Amino acid sequence: MTVNGAGVTASVEPRTHLADFLRESMLLTGTHLGCEHGVCGACTVLIDGAPARACIAFAAACDGVFVTTIEGLEDDPVMARLRAAFTAEHALQCGYCTPGMLVTARDIVLRLPDADEARVRLELAGNLCRCTGYVGIVRAILRVLAEAPAPDVVAPQPLPRATFALPVAEPVVPVLPGGEVLAQRLRIAAPLAAVWAAVQNPALIAECVPGARLTLQDGPNIAGDLALALGPMKARFAGRAEVTFGPGHLAQVRGEGRDALSGTRLTADATVALQADRDATVMELQVRYSLRGPLAQFARSAVVAAFAAEIAETVGKNLAARLTGTAPPVARRMGLGRLVLSVVRRWLFSLLS
Ligand code: FES
Ligand code: FES
């Protein structure tokens, strides 16, 4: 589907409704959920230009449609006038109903330029507000209707579908727009052929990742879990991934997981490229990842980069030890003190560079 002008490809559970998909997978939390059964209107979005309840539309049924959320109307001229009118008329109190109210209000303004108060109230009947008593909301809409229409106001049109052709190869797990990118370079003290053979052996790699456990391997599909501990913070992500191999010692891993304790979801797409460096191997690792949920607050910081660098370093040493038959290094727990030191060290290094 196309969401706010950007093509999105994802595989979803049949029961996932559009509002959950928008909020949890795309982090478009402007779409609110009130009743979740089509009554309150808090979840109203535009589907192919028309207002619709995102809580009773299955995401899978929206295959190929154009969805516009409140975030996608940021620069919309009618919405700009409505926002100003809602402010002037005190048309919100807690604001919970407001995104749905605004989407519906915009539709009224565009579709019914001659609407009077009775018609506005009738049209708003599908949007419930528990705070305002509706008086301010109705006044705000009437205020915009009374203004001369802006010259750039156009009725909502579905966008031409061909403009946003989706990629031909559909991934098995969601590929989210945006996300954070992490790059790691690792030198492994083992020859290229041996490291490449190891990369194609998920069971061996899992043994080298501290806290990782492989529970299923079926062709390119793997499943397992990964326990992480960062100071007092602990998480165990259980999930699945697809591993594919390309020419030129390239591997790609796409996966998703969920921490049962915090409910945080992780989606990642990693590329591994190997290159010989005399009798050693250089591994370039690039990961695009997205965290949704309580632990997402850690997604953007130098903390994650330092944490990932530590894990990558350990994996590299474990792998080299396995391939050369030497004793693996003793696994060290990532304490907060060590993490802070690592962040400062990386920051100083980049500054001096
Ligand atoms: S949450 Fe969708 S109508 Fe109430
Ligand atoms: S402003 Fe609170 S529900 Fe409408």
Coordinates of C-alpha atoms and ligand atoms in Angstrom, one line a residue:
M1 CA 0.0 0.0 0.0
T2 CA 1.0 3.6 -0.1
V3 CA 1.0 5.5 3.2
N4 CA 1.3 9.2 3.2
G5 CA 2.8 9.1 -0.3
A6 CA 5.4 6.4 0.4
G7 CA 5.2 2.8 -0.9
V8 CA 5.1 0.2 1.9
T9 CA 5.4 -3.5 1.6
A10 CA 4.8 -5.7 4.6
S11 CA 3.5 -9.1 5.5
V12 CA 0.9 -9.0 8.3
E13 CA -1.2 -11.3 10.3
P14 CA -4.7 -11.7 8.8
R15 CA -6.2 -10.3 11.9
T16 CA -4.0 -7.1 12.1
H17 CA -6.2 -4.1 11.6
L18 CA -5.0 -1.0 9.8
A19 CA -4.8 1.2 12.8
D20 CA -2.5 -1.3 14.6
F21 CA -0.4 -1.6 11.5
L22 CA -0.1 2.2 11.2
R23 CA 0.7 2.7 14.9
E24 CA 2.9 -0.2 15.7
S25 CA 4.7 -1.0 12.4
M26 CA 4.9 2.5 11.0
L27 CA 5.0 4.5 14.2
L28 CA 2.2 6.8 12.9
T29 CA 0.7 7.2 16.3
G30 CA -1.5 10.2 15.3
T31 CA -4.1 7.6 14.4
H32 CA -5.8 7.0 17.8
L33 CA -7.7 4.0 19.0
G34 CA -10.7 4.5 21.3
C35 CA -13.4 1.8 20.9
E36 CA -11.7 -0.5 18.4
H37 CA -15.1 -1.4 16.9
G38 CA -16.0 1.4 14.6
V39 CA -18.0 3.6 16.8
C40 CA -15.9 6.5 18.2
G41 CA -14.1 7.7 15.0
A42 CA -10.7 8.3 16.8
C43 CA -9.0 6.1 14.2
T44 CA -10.4 7.9 11.2
V45 CA -7.9 8.0 8.2
L46 CA -8.4 8.5 4.5
I47 CA -8.4 5.4 2.4
D48 CA -8.2 6.3 -1.3
G49 CA -9.2 9.8 -0.3
A50 CA -12.3 8.9 1.7
P51 CA -12.6 8.9 5.5
A52 CA -12.6 5.3 6.9
R53 CA -12.2 3.6 10.3
A54 CA -8.8 2.2 10.6
C55 CA -9.8 -0.1 13.5
I56 CA -12.3 -2.1 11.4
A57 CA -10.2 -2.2 8.2
F58 CA -7.9 -5.2 8.0
A59 CA -4.4 -4.2 7.0
A60 CA -4.3 -7.1 4.5
A61 CA -7.5 -5.9 2.9
C62 CA -5.8 -2.6 2.2
D63 CA -3.4 -4.2 -0.3
G64 CA -2.7 -1.6 -3.0
V65 CA -4.7 1.2 -1.5
F66 CA -3.6 4.8 -0.7
V67 CA -3.8 5.6 3.0
T68 CA -3.4 9.1 4.4
T69 CA -3.1 9.6 8.1
I70 CA -3.2 12.8 10.1
E71 CA 0.6 13.0 9.8
G72 CA 0.2 13.0 6.0
L73 CA -2.0 16.1 6.2
E74 CA 0.6 18.2 7.8
D75 CA 1.0 20.5 4.8
D76 CA -2.6 20.3 3.6
P77 CA -4.0 23.8 3.2
V78 CA -7.5 22.8 4.4
M79 CA -6.0 21.1 7.4
A80 CA -3.9 24.2 8.2
R81 CA -7.1 26.3 8.3
L82 CA -8.9 23.7 10.4
R83 CA -6.0 23.5 12.9
A84 CA -6.1 27.3 13.3
A85 CA -9.9 27.3 13.7
F86 CA -9.7 24.4 16.3
T87 CA -7.2 26.5 18.3
A88 CA -9.3 29.7 18.0
E89 CA -12.5 28.0 19.0
H90 CA -11.1 25.8 21.8
A91 CA -12.2 22.7 19.8
L92 CA -10.2 20.3 21.9
Q93 CA -9.5 19.5 25.5
C94 CA -7.6 16.3 26.0
G95 CA -7.1 15.9 22.2
Y96 CA -7.8 12.2 22.0
C97 CA -10.5 12.5 19.5
T98 CA -8.8 15.4 17.6
P99 CA -6.9 13.5 14.8
G100 CA -10.2 11.7 13.8
M101 CA -12.2 14.9 14.2
L102 CA -9.8 16.8 11.9
V103 CA -9.8 14.2 9.2
T104 CA -13.6 14.1 9.3
A105 CA -13.8 17.9 9.4
R106 CA -11.6 18.2 6.4
D107 CA -13.9 15.9 4.5
I108 CA -16.9 18.0 5.5
V109 CA -15.2 21.2 4.4
L110 CA -14.3 19.7 1.0
R111 CA -17.4 17.8 0.3
L112 CA -20.1 20.1 1.7
P113 CA -19.0 23.7 1.3
D114 CA -22.6 24.9 2.0
A115 CA -23.2 22.8 5.1
D116 CA -25.0 24.5 8.0
E117 CA -24.7 23.7 11.6
A118 CA -27.3 20.9 11.5
R119 CA -25.5 19.3 8.6
V120 CA -22.1 19.6 10.3
R121 CA -23.5 18.0 13.5
L122 CA -25.0 15.2 11.4
E123 CA -21.8 14.6 9.6
L124 CA -19.9 14.6 12.8
A125 CA -22.2 11.9 14.4
G126 CA -19.6 9.3 13.8
N127 CA -16.9 11.0 15.8
L128 CA -17.3 11.0 19.6
C129 CA -15.7 13.5 21.9
R130 CA -15.8 13.0 25.7
C131 CA -14.5 16.5 26.6
T132 CA -15.7 19.4 24.6
G133 CA -19.4 19.0 24.2
Y134 CA -18.9 19.5 20.5
V135 CA -19.7 23.2 20.6
G136 CA -16.1 24.4 19.8
I137 CA -15.7 21.7 17.2
V138 CA -18.8 22.6 15.3
R139 CA -17.9 26.3 15.5
A140 CA -14.4 25.6 14.2
I141 CA -15.8 23.8 11.2
L142 CA -18.4 26.5 10.5
R143 CA -15.6 29.1 10.7
V144 CA -13.6 27.4 8.0
L145 CA -16.7 26.9 5.9
A146 CA -17.5 30.6 6.2
E147 CA -14.0 31.6 5.0
A148 CA -13.5 31.9 1.2
P149 CA -12.0 28.7 0.0
A150 CA -8.3 28.8 -0.5
P151 CA -7.3 28.8 -4.1
D152 CA -5.2 25.7 -3.7
V153 CA -8.0 23.7 -2.1
V154 CA -8.9 20.6 -4.1
A155 CA -11.2 17.7 -3.4
P156 CA -9.3 14.6 -2.3
Q157 CA -8.2 12.5 -5.2
P158 CA -6.7 9.0 -5.0
L159 CA -3.1 9.3 -6.2
P160 CA -2.3 7.6 -9.5
R161 CA -1.4 4.1 -8.6
A162 CA 1.4 3.7 -11.1
T163 CA 3.4 6.5 -9.4
F164 CA 4.2 4.2 -6.4
A165 CA 5.0 0.9 -8.0
L166 CA 6.0 -1.6 -5.2
P167 CA 9.2 -3.5 -5.4
V168 CA 8.9 -6.7 -7.4
A169 CA 10.6 -9.0 -4.8
E170 CA 8.5 -8.9 -1.8
P171 CA 10.3 -9.6 1.5
V172 CA 8.9 -12.2 3.9
V173 CA 9.1 -9.8 6.8
P174 CA 8.2 -6.1 6.9
V175 CA 10.8 -3.7 5.6
L176 CA 10.0 -0.4 7.3
P177 CA 10.8 2.9 5.8
G178 CA 13.4 4.8 7.9
G179 CA 14.8 2.9 10.8
E180 CA 18.3 3.2 12.2
V181 CA 21.5 2.1 10.4
L182 CA 24.4 0.5 12.1
A183 CA 27.7 -0.3 10.3
Q184 CA 30.4 -2.6 11.8
R185 CA 33.7 -3.6 10.3
L186 CA 35.3 -6.7 11.8
R187 CA 38.6 -8.4 11.1
I188 CA 38.4 -12.1 11.7
A189 CA 41.6 -14.1 12.1
A190 CA 40.6 -16.9 9.7
P191 CA 40.8 -17.3 5.9
L192 CA 37.9 -16.1 3.7
A193 CA 36.8 -19.7 2.6
A194 CA 36.4 -20.8 6.3
V195 CA 34.5 -17.6 7.3
W196 CA 32.2 -17.9 4.3
A197 CA 31.4 -21.5 5.1
A198 CA 30.7 -20.4 8.7
V199 CA 28.5 -17.6 7.6
Q200 CA 26.4 -20.2 5.7
N201 CA 26.0 -22.2 8.9
P202 CA 23.4 -20.4 11.1
A203 CA 23.8 -22.9 13.9
L204 CA 27.5 -22.1 14.1
I205 CA 26.9 -18.4 14.0
A206 CA 24.3 -18.6 16.7
E207 CA 26.8 -20.4 18.9
C208 CA 29.2 -17.4 18.5
V209 CA 26.6 -14.7 19.4
P210 CA 26.3 -14.2 23.2
G211 CA 22.8 -15.0 24.4
A212 CA 21.6 -16.4 21.0
R213 CA 19.8 -19.8 20.5
L214 CA 18.7 -21.3 17.3
T215 CA 15.4 -23.2 17.6
L216 CA 14.6 -23.9 13.9
Q217 CA 16.4 -24.1 10.6
D218 CA 14.4 -24.9 7.6
G219 CA 16.0 -23.9 4.3
P220 CA 16.5 -20.1 4.3
N221 CA 14.2 -19.8 7.3
I222 CA 15.5 -19.7 10.8
A223 CA 13.9 -19.0 14.2
G224 CA 15.4 -18.5 17.6
D225 CA 15.9 -16.1 20.5
L226 CA 18.4 -13.7 21.7
A227 CA 18.9 -12.6 25.3
L228 CA 20.3 -9.2 25.9
A229 CA 21.4 -7.7 29.1
L230 CA 22.5 -4.1 29.5
G231 CA 23.2 -3.2 33.1
P232 CA 19.9 -3.7 34.9
M233 CA 17.9 -3.8 31.6
K234 CA 17.1 -7.3 30.2
A235 CA 15.3 -8.4 27.1
R236 CA 14.8 -11.7 25.3
F237 CA 13.8 -11.3 21.6
A238 CA 12.2 -14.3 20.1
G239 CA 11.7 -14.2 16.3
R240 CA 12.3 -15.5 12.9
A241 CA 14.5 -14.5 9.9
E242 CA 15.2 -15.4 6.4
V243 CA 18.8 -15.8 5.3
T244 CA 19.8 -15.5 1.6
F245 CA 23.2 -15.7 0.0
G246 CA 24.4 -13.9 -3.1
P247 CA 27.5 -13.9 -5.3
G248 CA 30.7 -12.3 -4.1
H249 CA 30.5 -13.5 -0.5
L250 CA 27.3 -11.6 0.3
A251 CA 24.7 -12.6 2.7
Q252 CA 21.4 -11.0 3.7
V253 CA 19.4 -11.6 6.8
R254 CA 15.9 -10.2 7.3
G255 CA 14.2 -10.8 10.5
E256 CA 11.8 -9.7 13.2
G257 CA 11.5 -10.5 16.9
R258 CA 9.6 -9.5 20.0
D259 CA 10.6 -9.2 23.6
A260 CA 7.9 -10.9 25.5
L261 CA 8.6 -8.9 28.7
S262 CA 8.4 -5.4 27.4
G263 CA 6.4 -6.1 24.2
T264 CA 9.1 -4.3 22.2
R265 CA 9.3 -5.3 18.5
L266 CA 12.5 -5.4 16.5
T267 CA 12.7 -5.5 12.7
A268 CA 16.1 -5.8 11.1
D269 CA 17.6 -6.2 7.7
A270 CA 21.3 -7.0 7.7
T271 CA 23.8 -7.3 4.9
V272 CA 27.1 -9.2 5.5
A273 CA 30.0 -8.8 3.0
L274 CA 33.3 -10.7 3.3
Q275 CA 36.6 -9.8 1.8
A276 CA 40.0 -11.5 2.1
D277 CA 42.7 -9.6 3.9
R278 CA 45.9 -11.6 3.6
D279 CA 45.3 -14.7 5.8
A280 CA 42.4 -13.0 7.6
T281 CA 38.9 -11.9 6.6
V282 CA 37.2 -8.5 6.8
M283 CA 33.5 -8.7 7.5
E284 CA 31.5 -5.6 6.7
L285 CA 28.1 -5.7 8.5
Q286 CA 25.4 -3.2 7.8
V287 CA 22.1 -3.4 9.7
R288 CA 19.0 -1.4 9.2
Y289 CA 16.8 -1.9 12.2
S290 CA 13.7 -0.5 13.8
L291 CA 12.5 -0.9 17.4
R292 CA 8.9 -0.3 18.4
G293 CA 7.7 -0.3 21.9
P294 CA 9.1 0.6 25.3
L295 CA 12.7 -0.2 24.5
A296 CA 12.5 2.0 21.3
Q297 CA 13.8 5.0 23.4
F298 CA 17.3 3.4 23.1
A299 CA 17.1 3.0 19.3
R300 CA 18.8 6.2 18.3
S301 CA 21.6 6.7 20.6
A302 CA 25.3 6.1 20.7
V303 CA 24.4 3.5 23.3
V304 CA 23.1 1.1 20.6
A305 CA 26.1 1.7 18.4
A306 CA 28.5 1.0 21.4
F307 CA 26.4 -2.1 22.4
A308 CA 26.4 -3.5 18.9
A309 CA 30.1 -2.8 18.5
E310 CA 30.8 -4.8 21.7
I311 CA 28.6 -7.7 20.5
A312 CA 30.2 -7.7 17.0
E313 CA 33.7 -7.7 18.5
T314 CA 32.7 -10.7 20.7
V315 CA 31.1 -12.6 17.8
G316 CA 34.3 -12.0 15.7
K317 CA 36.5 -13.3 18.4
N318 CA 34.3 -16.3 19.1
L319 CA 34.1 -17.1 15.3
A320 CA 37.9 -16.9 14.9
A321 CA 38.4 -19.1 17.9
R322 CA 36.0 -21.7 16.5
L323 CA 37.6 -21.7 13.1
T324 CA 41.2 -21.9 14.4
G325 CA 40.4 -24.3 17.2
T326 CA 41.6 -22.0 19.9
A327 CA 39.8 -21.4 23.2
P328 CA 37.0 -18.8 22.9
P329 CA 37.3 -15.7 24.9
V330 CA 35.5 -15.5 28.2
A331 CA 32.1 -13.9 27.6
R332 CA 31.9 -10.6 29.4
R333 CA 28.6 -9.0 30.6
M334 CA 27.9 -5.5 29.3
G335 CA 27.8 -3.4 32.5
L336 CA 26.7 0.2 32.4
G337 CA 30.2 1.4 33.4
R338 CA 31.8 -0.5 30.5
L339 CA 29.1 0.8 28.2
V340 CA 29.7 4.4 29.1
L341 CA 33.4 4.0 28.7
S342 CA 32.8 2.5 25.3
V343 CA 30.5 5.4 24.2
V344 CA 33.1 7.9 25.3
R345 CA 35.9 6.0 23.6
R346 CA 34.0 5.9 20.3
W347 CA 33.1 9.6 20.6
L348 CA 36.7 10.6 21.3
F349 CA 37.9 8.5 18.4
S350 CA 35.4 10.1 15.9
L351 CA 36.3 13.5 17.3
L352 CA 40.1 13.0 16.9
S353 CA 39.6 11.4 13.4
Ligands
FES1 S1 -11.2 3.2 17.4 FE1 -11.9 3.0 15.4 S2 -13.9 3.8 15.6 FE2 -13.3 3.8 17.6
FES2 S1 -11.0 16.5 23.2 FE1 -11.0 14.9 24.6 S2 -12.1 13.4 23.6 FE2 -12.3 15.1 22.3

